[in-house]
Amino acid sequence: MPHFFHPDLVFTEGAFRSGCGLLVKDDGWIEAVLRAEDTAAWPATRLAGKALLPGCVNAHSHSFQRLIRGRSERHSTGGDDFWSWREAMYRAAAAVSDEDVYDVARMTFLEMVTAGITTVGEFHYLHRSESGAAYSDPNRLGLQVVAAAESVGLRIALLRVAYLRAGYGLAPHAGQARFYESAAEYLENAAALADALHAKSGRAWMGVAPHSIRAVPLKDLEQMALWATEHALPIHMHAAEQPAELAACREEYGATPVRLLAELGLLSDAWTLVHAIHITEEEMEAMAAARTTVCACPATERNLGDGVFDAARAAGHGIRIALGSDSQAQIDLLEDARELEYHLRLTRQKRGILDGIGGRDLSERLFGYATAGGAAALGFDGGVLAPGYPADFFTVDLDHPSIAGAAADDLLPSLVFSLQRGTIRDVAVGGRWILRDGLHSAAEEIVARYKEIAARVWRQ
């Protein structure tokens, strides 16, 4: 029997509405947005003092990198940039067992739930054992991450990463031993994973993820893109995050990564380029024409000193934008959304940079990046509360000090620019609660097991 969720306010069709709620079918999909007086025939949950919004969609995550948080924030002898930061990442990658991968992912996903995230795109590249040997099931670690998402309650797109080499002209890197597969191995293992996830009924699915142009030679990248297209799978790839990456690509191919992809006709609406910071106007035009998405990760990009993604130029070209937590330096997609705007304010010394571009309101645009933008990047119909969409949502406490006093017409800007994590009280996926009044049923166990792993990893 359908169930009616009745908050004080519900965000639908770009505005908060009072006196109505969501009628959710047994299969977890929204049947209708109805006024409360029309729902007497169905069981109901009253959410007094709360507003209900579509769940956030995290389009780019490396769950195991949660272990690095706080461990790379000092000067290092090897330098203080993206490339030296990778050494801490390699240490964490080398130290976790397959069971640890599950428990670390659960910790990461639990934190996502408390931030109102209901779906994650996990850019997964741990494939081999700690020694670099292949598992009998090459998808063992990927399936551990999927199981972790299921345990916590999230939907997950397992973006299976291809990592074939350390870079152009470089010898294999010991820190990447758990990442490497040949192109043939990758395609065989990806096909097996797609079959394994087929029965998950929309809770877990696969995407193809050539890590970057430095990690996947062009001929192999073309083969993977063709396979993904034939199987109607999303394609995600790091691109133009670092100037050194552009220089290496020019040396090998005579063009930057985005220009190379565009000239070869590889870009399409199935593609998401992660970061895309160091790109030209011409490259933006090509991405817009192909309807390619950019997944910006502002918390990681500022943590690593990558640079500022020019969201205003991208929006002016009509480029689709999603958001990701990436290295887990911070997990808060609404913070990422506001930082898109704030970074531009700092560089341009003006306010409201993204407001009005293409006729879109600033707060609605930023919230859309954190919700429907991420869903589109993952090939998933989500991030919207409307009939025919999944009942994935979160609630906020309208009396929380960070937003108290906001009226319906200024509540969204208050949420986007001022919400604190404790404001989020409930999270549901498919109409089933996974967070209730700020509590997750497995939180105590998840945190305890994670703490044991973190202590062991950093004692080694």
Tab-separated table of C-alpha atoms in Angstrom:
chain	number	residue	atom	x	y	z
A	1	MET	CA	0.000	0.000	0.000
A	2	PRO	CA	1.319	3.531	-0.762
A	3	HIS	CA	2.615	5.612	2.133
A	4	PHE	CA	2.247	9.376	2.548
A	5	PHE	CA	5.149	11.479	3.862
A	6	HIS	CA	3.824	14.787	5.181
A	7	PRO	CA	6.391	17.493	6.107
A	8	ASP	CA	5.649	21.171	6.716
A	9	LEU	CA	7.327	21.975	3.379
A	10	VAL	CA	8.336	19.876	0.382
A	11	PHE	CA	10.723	21.018	-2.367
A	12	THR	CA	9.244	20.188	-5.753
A	13	GLU	CA	9.163	21.898	-9.144
A	14	GLY	CA	11.794	24.381	-7.987
A	15	ALA	CA	9.965	25.718	-4.923
A	16	PHE	CA	8.892	24.824	-1.401
A	17	ARG	CA	5.204	23.988	-1.057
A	18	SER	CA	3.218	23.701	2.159
A	19	GLY	CA	0.237	21.529	2.955
A	20	CYS	CA	1.359	18.672	0.734
A	21	GLY	CA	3.697	15.687	0.672
A	22	LEU	CA	4.873	12.613	-1.184
A	23	LEU	CA	2.767	9.541	-1.862
A	24	VAL	CA	5.281	6.703	-2.233
A	25	LYS	CA	4.477	3.309	-3.695
A	26	ASP	CA	5.587	0.002	-2.185
A	27	ASP	CA	8.362	-0.228	-4.778
A	28	GLY	CA	9.929	2.989	-3.457
A	29	TRP	CA	8.954	5.265	-6.323
A	30	ILE	CA	6.913	8.448	-6.013
A	31	GLU	CA	3.340	8.059	-7.173
A	32	ALA	CA	2.218	11.641	-6.614
A	33	VAL	CA	2.752	14.928	-4.832
A	34	LEU	CA	-0.569	15.439	-3.069
A	35	ARG	CA	-2.232	17.856	-0.721
A	36	ALA	CA	-2.603	16.429	2.779
A	37	GLU	CA	-6.420	16.541	2.741
A	38	ASP	CA	-6.454	14.158	-0.252
A	39	THR	CA	-4.519	11.366	1.449
A	40	ALA	CA	-6.775	10.049	4.219
A	41	ALA	CA	-6.926	6.588	2.626
A	42	TRP	CA	-3.219	5.878	3.110
A	43	PRO	CA	-0.950	5.412	6.129
A	44	ALA	CA	1.072	8.542	6.764
A	45	THR	CA	4.193	9.787	8.516
A	46	ARG	CA	3.889	13.319	9.788
A	47	LEU	CA	7.194	15.210	9.689
A	48	ALA	CA	6.227	18.246	11.727
A	49	GLY	CA	8.695	21.131	11.832
A	50	LYS	CA	10.636	19.731	8.892
A	51	ALA	CA	11.154	20.426	5.207
A	52	LEU	CA	11.712	17.587	2.747
A	53	LEU	CA	14.125	17.807	-0.213
A	54	PRO	CA	15.505	15.431	-2.872
A	55	GLY	CA	18.595	13.511	-1.787
A	56	CYS	CA	22.014	14.705	-2.873
A	57	VAL	CA	23.952	12.667	-5.435
A	58	ASN	CA	27.708	12.375	-4.982
A	59	ALA	CA	29.105	11.820	-8.464
A	60	HIS	CA	32.770	11.231	-7.580
A	61	SER	CA	34.103	9.404	-4.531
A	62	HIS	CA	37.207	7.423	-3.566
A	63	SER	CA	35.910	5.855	-0.354
A	64	PHE	CA	39.242	4.443	0.912
A	65	GLN	CA	40.798	7.923	0.880
A	66	ARG	CA	38.730	8.726	3.985
A	67	LEU	CA	41.729	7.188	5.789
A	68	ILE	CA	43.991	10.058	4.683
A	69	ARG	CA	41.947	12.779	6.333
A	70	GLY	CA	44.175	14.798	8.657
A	71	ARG	CA	47.254	12.772	7.697
A	72	SER	CA	48.576	14.949	4.869
A	73	GLU	CA	48.160	18.469	6.198
A	74	ARG	CA	51.808	19.129	7.097
A	75	HIS	CA	54.850	20.036	5.018
A	76	SER	CA	56.350	16.945	3.431
A	77	THR	CA	59.925	16.344	2.381
A	78	GLY	CA	58.867	15.405	-1.135
A	79	GLY	CA	57.004	18.659	-1.796
A	80	ASP	CA	53.581	20.042	-1.018
A	81	ASP	CA	51.346	19.523	-4.033
A	82	PHE	CA	49.066	16.967	-5.628
A	83	TRP	CA	51.963	14.728	-6.575
A	84	SER	CA	53.449	14.532	-3.071
A	85	TRP	CA	49.968	14.068	-1.564
A	86	ARG	CA	49.667	10.874	-3.594
A	87	GLU	CA	52.288	9.184	-1.396
A	88	ALA	CA	49.950	9.291	1.620
A	89	MET	CA	47.167	7.971	-0.592
A	90	TYR	CA	49.376	5.084	-1.763
A	91	ARG	CA	50.178	4.202	1.841
A	92	ALA	CA	46.486	3.921	2.686
A	93	ALA	CA	45.772	1.949	-0.481
A	94	ALA	CA	48.534	-0.537	0.281
A	95	ALA	CA	47.537	-1.081	3.896
A	96	VAL	CA	43.868	-2.089	3.726
A	97	SER	CA	42.760	-5.707	3.448
A	98	ASP	CA	39.681	-6.677	1.470
A	99	GLU	CA	37.686	-6.738	4.726
A	100	ASP	CA	39.082	-3.294	5.598
A	101	VAL	CA	37.915	-1.948	2.249
A	102	TYR	CA	34.358	-2.852	3.262
A	103	ASP	CA	34.583	-1.221	6.685
A	104	VAL	CA	36.307	1.946	5.469
A	105	ALA	CA	33.685	2.330	2.725
A	106	ARG	CA	30.912	1.929	5.300
A	107	MET	CA	32.427	4.742	7.378
A	108	THR	CA	32.646	6.987	4.328
A	109	PHE	CA	29.107	6.177	3.231
A	110	LEU	CA	27.726	6.687	6.745
A	111	GLU	CA	29.171	10.188	6.737
A	112	MET	CA	27.584	10.777	3.334
A	113	VAL	CA	24.173	9.784	4.695
A	114	THR	CA	24.466	12.348	7.494
A	115	ALA	CA	25.124	14.956	4.777
A	116	GLY	CA	21.874	14.117	2.956
A	117	ILE	CA	23.502	12.017	0.208
A	118	THR	CA	21.385	9.136	-1.096
A	119	THR	CA	23.435	7.997	-4.127
A	120	VAL	CA	27.190	7.749	-4.645
A	121	GLY	CA	29.348	7.311	-7.722
A	122	GLU	CA	32.347	5.363	-6.433
A	123	PHE	CA	35.419	5.814	-8.670
A	124	HIS	CA	36.923	2.486	-7.683
A	125	TYR	CA	40.478	1.487	-8.553
A	126	LEU	CA	41.592	-0.952	-5.852
A	127	HIS	CA	41.519	-4.250	-7.731
A	128	ARG	CA	44.381	-6.421	-6.431
A	129	SER	CA	45.570	-7.755	-3.073
A	130	GLU	CA	48.053	-5.957	-0.826
A	131	SER	CA	50.905	-7.799	-2.586
A	132	GLY	CA	49.637	-6.822	-6.027
A	133	ALA	CA	48.414	-10.341	-6.804
A	134	ALA	CA	45.086	-10.894	-8.533
A	135	TYR	CA	42.150	-12.200	-6.504
A	136	SER	CA	40.345	-15.293	-7.751
A	137	ASP	CA	37.434	-12.907	-8.296
A	138	PRO	CA	38.947	-9.757	-9.858
A	139	ASN	CA	35.889	-7.780	-8.705
A	140	ARG	CA	36.218	-8.825	-5.077
A	141	LEU	CA	37.058	-5.362	-3.751
A	142	GLY	CA	34.513	-3.620	-5.959
A	143	LEU	CA	31.799	-5.920	-4.672
A	144	GLN	CA	32.960	-5.194	-1.106
A	145	VAL	CA	32.347	-1.502	-1.741
A	146	VAL	CA	28.919	-2.250	-3.220
A	147	ALA	CA	28.100	-4.361	-0.159
A	148	ALA	CA	29.173	-1.468	2.055
A	149	ALA	CA	26.762	0.871	0.276
A	150	GLU	CA	23.986	-1.692	0.638
A	151	SER	CA	24.770	-2.056	4.346
A	152	VAL	CA	24.485	1.686	4.925
A	153	GLY	CA	21.497	2.071	2.585
A	154	LEU	CA	22.889	4.101	-0.320
A	155	ARG	CA	22.434	3.559	-4.016
A	156	ILE	CA	25.799	3.159	-5.738
A	157	ALA	CA	27.189	3.471	-9.228
A	158	LEU	CA	30.433	1.462	-9.117
A	159	LEU	CA	32.606	3.369	-11.591
A	160	ARG	CA	35.147	0.642	-12.287
A	161	VAL	CA	38.499	2.272	-12.971
A	162	ALA	CA	40.991	1.243	-15.636
A	163	TYR	CA	44.566	1.930	-14.534
A	164	LEU	CA	47.080	0.504	-17.014
A	165	ARG	CA	50.282	2.487	-16.408
A	166	ALA	CA	51.948	5.084	-14.190
A	167	GLY	CA	52.123	7.623	-17.011
A	168	TYR	CA	53.701	8.339	-20.361
A	169	GLY	CA	57.243	6.983	-20.407
A	170	LEU	CA	57.179	6.108	-16.700
A	171	ALA	CA	58.039	2.800	-15.062
A	172	PRO	CA	55.313	1.097	-12.987
A	173	HIS	CA	54.904	2.772	-9.586
A	174	ALA	CA	55.031	0.486	-6.532
A	175	GLY	CA	52.280	2.505	-4.875
A	176	GLN	CA	49.926	1.682	-7.735
A	177	ALA	CA	50.411	-2.104	-7.602
A	178	ARG	CA	46.807	-2.658	-6.485
A	179	PHE	CA	45.452	-0.572	-9.370
A	180	TYR	CA	46.979	-2.157	-12.474
A	181	GLU	CA	45.206	-4.337	-15.028
A	182	SER	CA	45.781	-4.826	-18.740
A	183	ALA	CA	43.168	-3.482	-21.138
A	184	ALA	CA	41.976	-7.021	-21.897
A	185	GLU	CA	41.711	-7.836	-18.198
A	186	TYR	CA	39.812	-4.640	-17.562
A	187	LEU	CA	37.154	-5.305	-20.198
A	188	GLU	CA	36.710	-8.918	-19.103
A	189	ASN	CA	36.406	-7.938	-15.448
A	190	ALA	CA	34.094	-5.010	-16.198
A	191	ALA	CA	31.744	-7.308	-18.119
A	192	ALA	CA	31.650	-9.718	-15.193
A	193	LEU	CA	30.909	-6.883	-12.772
A	194	ALA	CA	28.107	-5.537	-14.964
A	195	ASP	CA	26.515	-8.992	-14.926
A	196	ALA	CA	26.932	-9.282	-11.145
A	197	LEU	CA	25.212	-5.932	-10.545
A	198	HIS	CA	22.394	-6.515	-13.023
A	199	ALA	CA	20.154	-8.040	-10.343
A	200	LYS	CA	20.459	-5.132	-7.901
A	201	SER	CA	17.185	-3.525	-9.056
A	202	GLY	CA	18.445	0.035	-9.371
A	203	ARG	CA	20.378	-0.009	-6.094
A	204	ALA	CA	23.771	-0.687	-7.716
A	205	TRP	CA	25.010	-0.394	-11.280
A	206	MET	CA	28.290	0.015	-13.126
A	207	GLY	CA	30.074	2.738	-15.034
A	208	VAL	CA	33.279	2.665	-17.071
A	209	ALA	CA	36.102	4.811	-15.700
A	210	PRO	CA	39.405	5.108	-17.554
A	211	HIS	CA	41.334	6.811	-14.757
A	212	SER	CA	43.018	9.505	-16.877
A	213	ILE	CA	44.887	9.960	-20.119
A	214	ARG	CA	48.137	9.439	-18.214
A	215	ALA	CA	46.949	6.067	-16.843
A	216	VAL	CA	45.195	4.727	-19.977
A	217	PRO	CA	46.851	4.968	-23.411
A	218	LEU	CA	44.651	6.386	-26.132
A	219	LYS	CA	44.129	3.166	-28.106
A	220	ASP	CA	42.887	1.424	-24.962
A	221	LEU	CA	40.750	4.395	-23.975
A	222	GLU	CA	39.001	4.282	-27.351
A	223	GLN	CA	38.297	0.572	-26.922
A	224	MET	CA	36.843	1.098	-23.437
A	225	ALA	CA	34.693	3.999	-24.594
A	226	LEU	CA	33.308	1.896	-27.432
A	227	TRP	CA	32.482	-0.948	-25.030
A	228	ALA	CA	30.754	1.447	-22.632
A	229	THR	CA	28.715	2.956	-25.478
A	230	GLU	CA	27.654	-0.478	-26.700
A	231	HIS	CA	26.435	-1.313	-23.193
A	232	ALA	CA	24.847	2.119	-22.529
A	233	LEU	CA	27.041	2.764	-19.489
A	234	PRO	CA	28.211	6.126	-18.109
A	235	ILE	CA	31.879	7.007	-18.684
A	236	HIS	CA	33.861	8.974	-16.104
A	237	MET	CA	37.469	10.147	-16.351
A	238	HIS	CA	39.803	12.558	-14.542
A	239	ALA	CA	40.801	15.332	-16.935
A	240	ALA	CA	42.750	18.601	-16.726
A	241	GLU	CA	43.178	18.541	-12.954
A	242	GLN	CA	46.875	19.457	-12.972
A	243	PRO	CA	49.078	21.464	-15.404
A	244	ALA	CA	51.637	18.628	-15.373
A	245	GLU	CA	48.957	16.306	-16.723
A	246	LEU	CA	48.386	18.670	-19.661
A	247	ALA	CA	52.117	18.888	-20.374
A	248	ALA	CA	52.504	15.100	-20.425
A	249	CYS	CA	49.539	14.700	-22.749
A	250	ARG	CA	50.942	17.320	-25.140
A	251	GLU	CA	54.270	15.493	-25.150
A	252	GLU	CA	52.635	12.154	-25.965
A	253	TYR	CA	49.797	13.210	-28.272
A	254	GLY	CA	50.386	16.827	-29.207
A	255	ALA	CA	47.203	18.033	-27.510
A	256	THR	CA	45.668	18.516	-24.072
A	257	PRO	CA	43.381	15.747	-22.771
A	258	VAL	CA	40.063	17.512	-23.404
A	259	ARG	CA	41.103	18.727	-26.847
A	260	LEU	CA	42.267	15.219	-27.717
A	261	LEU	CA	38.961	13.666	-26.656
A	262	ALA	CA	37.016	16.297	-28.587
A	263	GLU	CA	39.054	15.977	-31.785
A	264	LEU	CA	38.595	12.208	-31.788
A	265	GLY	CA	34.832	12.557	-31.323
A	266	LEU	CA	34.846	10.611	-28.074
A	267	LEU	CA	32.915	13.105	-25.946
A	268	SER	CA	29.178	12.586	-25.576
A	269	ASP	CA	26.373	12.992	-23.044
A	270	ALA	CA	27.495	9.706	-21.455
A	271	TRP	CA	30.839	11.274	-20.466
A	272	THR	CA	31.696	13.031	-17.231
A	273	LEU	CA	35.069	14.748	-16.945
A	274	VAL	CA	36.153	15.073	-13.330
A	275	HIS	CA	37.746	18.412	-12.340
A	276	ALA	CA	38.288	19.953	-15.836
A	277	ILE	CA	39.962	22.957	-14.189
A	278	HIS	CA	42.658	23.838	-16.704
A	279	ILE	CA	40.609	24.055	-19.903
A	280	THR	CA	40.276	26.575	-22.709
A	281	GLU	CA	37.248	28.343	-24.144
A	282	GLU	CA	37.459	26.125	-27.213
A	283	GLU	CA	37.441	23.014	-25.058
A	284	MET	CA	34.402	24.279	-23.159
A	285	GLU	CA	32.575	24.820	-26.439
A	286	ALA	CA	33.351	21.241	-27.483
A	287	MET	CA	32.144	19.867	-24.158
A	288	ALA	CA	28.942	21.872	-24.344
A	289	ALA	CA	28.243	20.714	-27.894
A	290	ALA	CA	28.704	17.090	-26.805
A	291	ARG	CA	26.572	17.613	-23.656
A	292	THR	CA	29.448	16.311	-21.558
A	293	THR	CA	29.199	16.809	-17.783
A	294	VAL	CA	31.905	18.271	-15.541
A	295	CYS	CA	32.082	16.869	-12.025
A	296	ALA	CA	33.637	19.555	-9.841
A	297	CYS	CA	35.061	18.588	-6.442
A	298	PRO	CA	35.743	21.950	-4.757
A	299	ALA	CA	36.678	20.614	-1.305
A	300	THR	CA	39.357	18.350	-2.751
A	301	GLU	CA	40.448	20.871	-5.378
A	302	ARG	CA	41.159	23.512	-2.774
A	303	ASN	CA	42.697	20.957	-0.390
A	304	LEU	CA	45.159	19.833	-3.070
A	305	GLY	CA	45.736	23.279	-4.545
A	306	ASP	CA	44.462	22.126	-7.950
A	307	GLY	CA	42.943	25.446	-8.929
A	308	VAL	CA	39.476	26.944	-9.380
A	309	PHE	CA	36.948	25.438	-11.764
A	310	ASP	CA	35.389	28.348	-13.669
A	311	ALA	CA	31.778	27.352	-13.154
A	312	ALA	CA	30.550	30.686	-14.554
A	313	ARG	CA	32.205	30.148	-17.938
A	314	ALA	CA	30.987	26.554	-17.949
A	315	ALA	CA	27.434	27.595	-17.075
A	316	GLY	CA	27.546	30.281	-19.741
A	317	HIS	CA	28.269	27.564	-22.303
A	318	GLY	CA	25.451	25.424	-20.926
A	319	ILE	CA	27.780	22.700	-19.632
A	320	ARG	CA	26.136	20.291	-17.220
A	321	ILE	CA	27.739	20.222	-13.752
A	322	ALA	CA	27.780	17.645	-10.962
A	323	LEU	CA	29.579	17.569	-7.622
A	324	GLY	CA	31.774	15.003	-5.866
A	325	SER	CA	33.472	14.518	-2.502
A	326	ASP	CA	36.515	12.917	-4.216
A	327	SER	CA	39.284	12.453	-1.584
A	328	GLN	CA	36.869	12.818	1.371
A	329	ALA	CA	38.789	15.767	2.832
A	330	GLN	CA	35.266	16.938	3.608
A	331	ILE	CA	31.938	15.282	2.779
A	332	ASP	CA	29.300	17.946	2.277
A	333	LEU	CA	27.898	18.520	-1.215
A	334	LEU	CA	26.084	21.701	-0.197
A	335	GLU	CA	29.422	23.091	1.001
A	336	ASP	CA	30.877	22.100	-2.382
A	337	ALA	CA	27.976	23.828	-4.107
A	338	ARG	CA	28.473	27.105	-2.253
A	339	GLU	CA	32.231	26.962	-2.804
A	340	LEU	CA	31.673	26.910	-6.579
A	341	GLU	CA	30.236	30.397	-6.145
A	342	TYR	CA	32.553	31.534	-3.358
A	343	HIS	CA	35.722	30.633	-5.272
A	344	LEU	CA	34.519	32.811	-8.141
A	345	ARG	CA	33.708	35.672	-5.772
A	346	LEU	CA	37.271	35.607	-4.472
A	347	THR	CA	38.858	35.568	-7.914
A	348	ARG	CA	36.505	38.184	-9.440
A	349	GLN	CA	35.852	40.268	-6.320
A	350	LYS	CA	32.129	40.347	-7.016
A	351	ARG	CA	29.035	38.573	-5.651
A	352	GLY	CA	26.313	36.523	-7.298
A	353	ILE	CA	28.567	35.352	-10.119
A	354	LEU	CA	26.430	32.343	-11.065
A	355	ASP	CA	23.095	34.086	-10.513
A	356	GLY	CA	20.929	34.585	-13.573
A	357	ILE	CA	23.145	32.754	-16.091
A	358	GLY	CA	20.767	31.090	-18.512
A	359	GLY	CA	17.869	32.508	-16.519
A	360	ARG	CA	18.555	30.296	-13.483
A	361	ASP	CA	18.407	31.443	-9.875
A	362	LEU	CA	21.709	31.024	-8.024
A	363	SER	CA	20.505	28.810	-5.172
A	364	GLU	CA	18.350	26.620	-7.384
A	365	ARG	CA	21.299	26.181	-9.766
A	366	LEU	CA	23.711	25.167	-6.996
A	367	PHE	CA	21.228	22.807	-5.370
A	368	GLY	CA	20.557	21.276	-8.781
A	369	TYR	CA	24.265	20.550	-9.213
A	370	ALA	CA	24.234	18.663	-5.886
A	371	THR	CA	21.150	16.616	-6.788
A	372	ALA	CA	19.866	16.167	-10.342
A	373	GLY	CA	23.257	17.098	-11.832
A	374	GLY	CA	24.930	14.193	-10.087
A	375	ALA	CA	22.120	11.807	-10.983
A	376	ALA	CA	22.417	12.657	-14.674
A	377	ALA	CA	26.182	12.108	-14.548
A	378	LEU	CA	25.635	8.616	-13.129
A	379	GLY	CA	22.957	7.704	-15.654
A	380	PHE	CA	20.262	7.647	-12.995
A	381	ASP	CA	16.823	9.289	-12.892
A	382	GLY	CA	17.094	10.894	-9.486
A	383	GLY	CA	17.644	14.148	-7.636
A	384	VAL	CA	14.062	15.298	-8.189
A	385	LEU	CA	10.869	14.834	-6.175
A	386	ALA	CA	8.176	14.167	-8.774
A	387	PRO	CA	5.945	11.290	-9.881
A	388	GLY	CA	7.953	8.533	-11.546
A	389	TYR	CA	11.156	9.315	-9.620
A	390	PRO	CA	12.628	7.368	-6.694
A	391	ALA	CA	11.623	8.431	-3.203
A	392	ASP	CA	15.157	9.405	-2.186
A	393	PHE	CA	15.054	12.408	0.118
A	394	PHE	CA	16.272	14.088	3.274
A	395	THR	CA	14.600	16.339	5.816
A	396	VAL	CA	15.871	19.411	7.623
A	397	ASP	CA	14.840	20.784	11.001
A	398	LEU	CA	13.253	24.158	10.353
A	399	ASP	CA	14.072	25.238	13.922
A	400	HIS	CA	17.791	24.477	13.680
A	401	PRO	CA	19.820	27.617	14.495
A	402	SER	CA	21.512	27.623	11.074
A	403	ILE	CA	18.224	28.150	9.189
A	404	ALA	CA	15.642	29.151	11.808
A	405	GLY	CA	13.391	31.984	10.672
A	406	ALA	CA	13.723	31.311	6.956
A	407	ALA	CA	10.418	31.583	5.113
A	408	ALA	CA	9.479	29.279	2.235
A	409	ASP	CA	10.705	31.739	-0.407
A	410	ASP	CA	14.158	32.171	1.130
A	411	LEU	CA	14.620	28.701	2.611
A	412	LEU	CA	16.579	27.291	-0.326
A	413	PRO	CA	19.260	30.025	-0.238
A	414	SER	CA	19.457	29.571	3.540
A	415	LEU	CA	20.025	25.849	3.060
A	416	VAL	CA	22.551	26.193	0.239
A	417	PHE	CA	24.601	28.931	1.905
A	418	SER	CA	24.087	28.366	5.647
A	419	LEU	CA	23.022	24.799	6.405
A	420	GLN	CA	25.039	22.963	9.031
A	421	ARG	CA	25.228	19.165	9.048
A	422	GLY	CA	23.109	18.819	12.215
A	423	THR	CA	20.210	20.452	10.389
A	424	ILE	CA	19.674	17.221	8.428
A	425	ARG	CA	17.496	14.908	10.491
A	426	ASP	CA	16.196	12.082	8.291
A	427	VAL	CA	17.286	10.374	5.078
A	428	ALA	CA	15.279	7.893	3.015
A	429	VAL	CA	16.219	5.831	-0.041
A	430	GLY	CA	13.379	4.227	-1.950
A	431	GLY	CA	10.982	5.459	0.699
A	432	ARG	CA	12.808	3.541	3.469
A	433	TRP	CA	14.502	5.386	6.314
A	434	ILE	CA	18.264	4.982	6.563
A	435	LEU	CA	18.693	7.918	8.963
A	436	ARG	CA	16.006	8.812	11.491
A	437	ASP	CA	16.213	11.821	13.790
A	438	GLY	CA	19.931	12.038	13.084
A	439	LEU	CA	20.648	8.383	13.906
A	440	HIS	CA	21.719	5.437	11.749
A	441	SER	CA	21.039	1.997	13.213
A	442	ALA	CA	24.564	0.696	12.485
A	443	ALA	CA	26.520	3.867	13.290
A	444	GLU	CA	28.120	2.660	16.526
A	445	GLU	CA	29.470	-0.525	14.946
A	446	ILE	CA	30.639	1.237	11.770
A	447	VAL	CA	32.568	3.900	13.670
A	448	ALA	CA	34.167	1.409	16.072
A	449	ARG	CA	35.429	-0.831	13.268
A	450	TYR	CA	36.741	2.132	11.294
A	451	LYS	CA	38.664	3.463	14.269
A	452	GLU	CA	40.425	0.123	14.678
A	453	ILE	CA	41.486	0.114	11.029
A	454	ALA	CA	42.672	3.732	11.055
A	455	ALA	CA	44.801	3.099	14.152
A	456	ARG	CA	46.366	0.019	12.585
A	457	VAL	CA	47.059	1.634	9.191
A	458	TRP	CA	48.882	4.619	10.658
A	459	ARG	CA	50.853	2.567	13.204
A	460	GLN	CA	52.528	0.629	10.388
